[in-house]
Amino acid sequence: MTIEINLLPWREQRRVQRTRRFKQGLLLTLLVGLLIGWGISLHEKSLVRAGQARVALIQRDTDALTRDIQAMRDFRELRERMLKQIEVINELQSSRPLTIRVLDQLTATLVDGVYYTELDRRNDRLELSGVAASNRQVSDQMRALDNSSAFAIPLLSDVQSAEGPAAAKRFHMSVDQHPVDDSVAGAGS
């Protein structure tokens, strides 16, 4: 008695089952691969968005710093202008007693018969133009200025005689001012 066993249907079923499992595994692997790819894509996009947000933040901060730097430059320029104005005002304030002293000394040293027609002051030098009745009065005026504590030796640059019987003498001279010490400046203000 021989028993015959037919193994073919069993093998066929096993082959169909293996093919089905292979296809399912392949499909599952494909789906997992797609999910992983999609996840990586989402992650990369989020990294790009985060980078763009950082760049935008840096750009905003850079713009704000640029505005601050410009405001600082403007402030420094304003400060420099104000310091120059303060310096000019201080110079004017400090020269105020000197101006009063010069005018007082000019009137105190004025000789009879002499009057000034023009006065020009540049730094510490006075340019004086005037009229006198005679050359002697011009000389007396120069001596009076020289004897003053406010002025140095005057320099006569021009004397012109007018025509006619009462010929007045037009003169032009320059004289330097002596510096003012603190006691005189304090008394003048």
PDB file of N, CA and C in Angstrom, residues 16 20-22 24 38 44 51 58 107 114 128 156 161 180:
ATOM      1  N   VAL A  16       1.577  31.382  -2.843  1.00  0.00           N
ATOM      2  CA  VAL A  16       0.608  32.481  -2.914  1.00  0.00           C
ATOM      3  C   VAL A  16       0.671  33.297  -1.634  1.00  0.00           C
ATOM      4  N   ARG A  20       1.798  37.137  -1.323  1.00  0.00           N
ATOM      5  CA  ARG A  20       0.917  38.115  -0.694  1.00  0.00           C
ATOM      6  C   ARG A  20       1.665  38.850   0.415  1.00  0.00           C
ATOM      7  N   ARG A  21       2.415  38.112   1.252  1.00  0.00           N
ATOM      8  CA  ARG A  21       3.181  38.747   2.342  1.00  0.00           C
ATOM      9  C   ARG A  21       4.253  39.683   1.765  1.00  0.00           C
ATOM     10  N   PHE A  22       4.890  39.244   0.687  1.00  0.00           N
ATOM     11  CA  PHE A  22       5.907  40.081   0.065  1.00  0.00           C
ATOM     12  C   PHE A  22       5.295  41.373  -0.447  1.00  0.00           C
ATOM     13  N   GLN A  24       2.527  42.746   0.590  1.00  0.00           N
ATOM     14  CA  GLN A  24       2.104  43.547   1.747  1.00  0.00           C
ATOM     15  C   GLN A  24       3.315  44.237   2.385  1.00  0.00           C
ATOM     16  N   TRP A  38       7.776  62.388   3.780  1.00  0.00           N
ATOM     17  CA  TRP A  38       6.880  63.504   4.074  1.00  0.00           C
ATOM     18  C   TRP A  38       7.282  64.170   5.383  1.00  0.00           C
ATOM     19  N   GLU A  44      12.164  69.913   7.139  1.00  0.00           N
ATOM     20  CA  GLU A  44      12.994  70.849   6.375  1.00  0.00           C
ATOM     21  C   GLU A  44      12.259  72.175   6.166  1.00  0.00           C
ATOM     22  N   GLY A  51      14.478  79.658   9.923  1.00  0.00           N
ATOM     23  CA  GLY A  51      15.612  80.451   9.434  1.00  0.00           C
ATOM     24  C   GLY A  51      15.158  81.786   8.871  1.00  0.00           C
ATOM     25  N   ILE A  58      16.654  89.460  12.599  1.00  0.00           N
ATOM     26  CA  ILE A  58      17.964  90.113  12.499  1.00  0.00           C
ATOM     27  C   ILE A  58      17.859  91.381  11.651  1.00  0.00           C
ATOM     28  N   THR A 107      36.729 157.223  25.831  1.00  0.00           N
ATOM     29  CA  THR A 107      36.128 158.514  26.208  1.00  0.00           C
ATOM     30  C   THR A 107      36.982 159.241  27.235  1.00  0.00           C
ATOM     31  N   VAL A 114      39.174 166.798  19.493  1.00  0.00           N
ATOM     32  CA  VAL A 114      39.314 165.563  18.711  1.00  0.00           C
ATOM     33  C   VAL A 114      38.021 164.764  18.859  1.00  0.00           C
ATOM     34  N   LEU A 128      41.113 153.291  14.556  1.00  0.00           N
ATOM     35  CA  LEU A 128      40.402 154.529  14.885  1.00  0.00           C
ATOM     36  C   LEU A 128      40.577 155.528  13.751  1.00  0.00           C
ATOM     37  N   LEU A 156      50.145 155.707  14.158  1.00  0.00           N
ATOM     38  CA  LEU A 156      49.456 156.622  13.252  1.00  0.00           C
ATOM     39  C   LEU A 156      49.750 156.179  11.830  1.00  0.00           C
ATOM     40  N   SER A 161      44.960 166.709   5.565  1.00  0.00           N
ATOM     41  CA  SER A 161      44.470 168.056   5.867  1.00  0.00           C
ATOM     42  C   SER A 161      43.354 168.393   4.903  1.00  0.00           C
ATOM     43  N   VAL A 180      43.080 142.092  29.767  1.00  0.00           N
ATOM     44  CA  VAL A 180      42.417 142.463  31.015  1.00  0.00           C
ATOM     45  C   VAL A 180      42.760 141.424  32.059  1.00  0.00           C
TER      46      VAL A 180
END
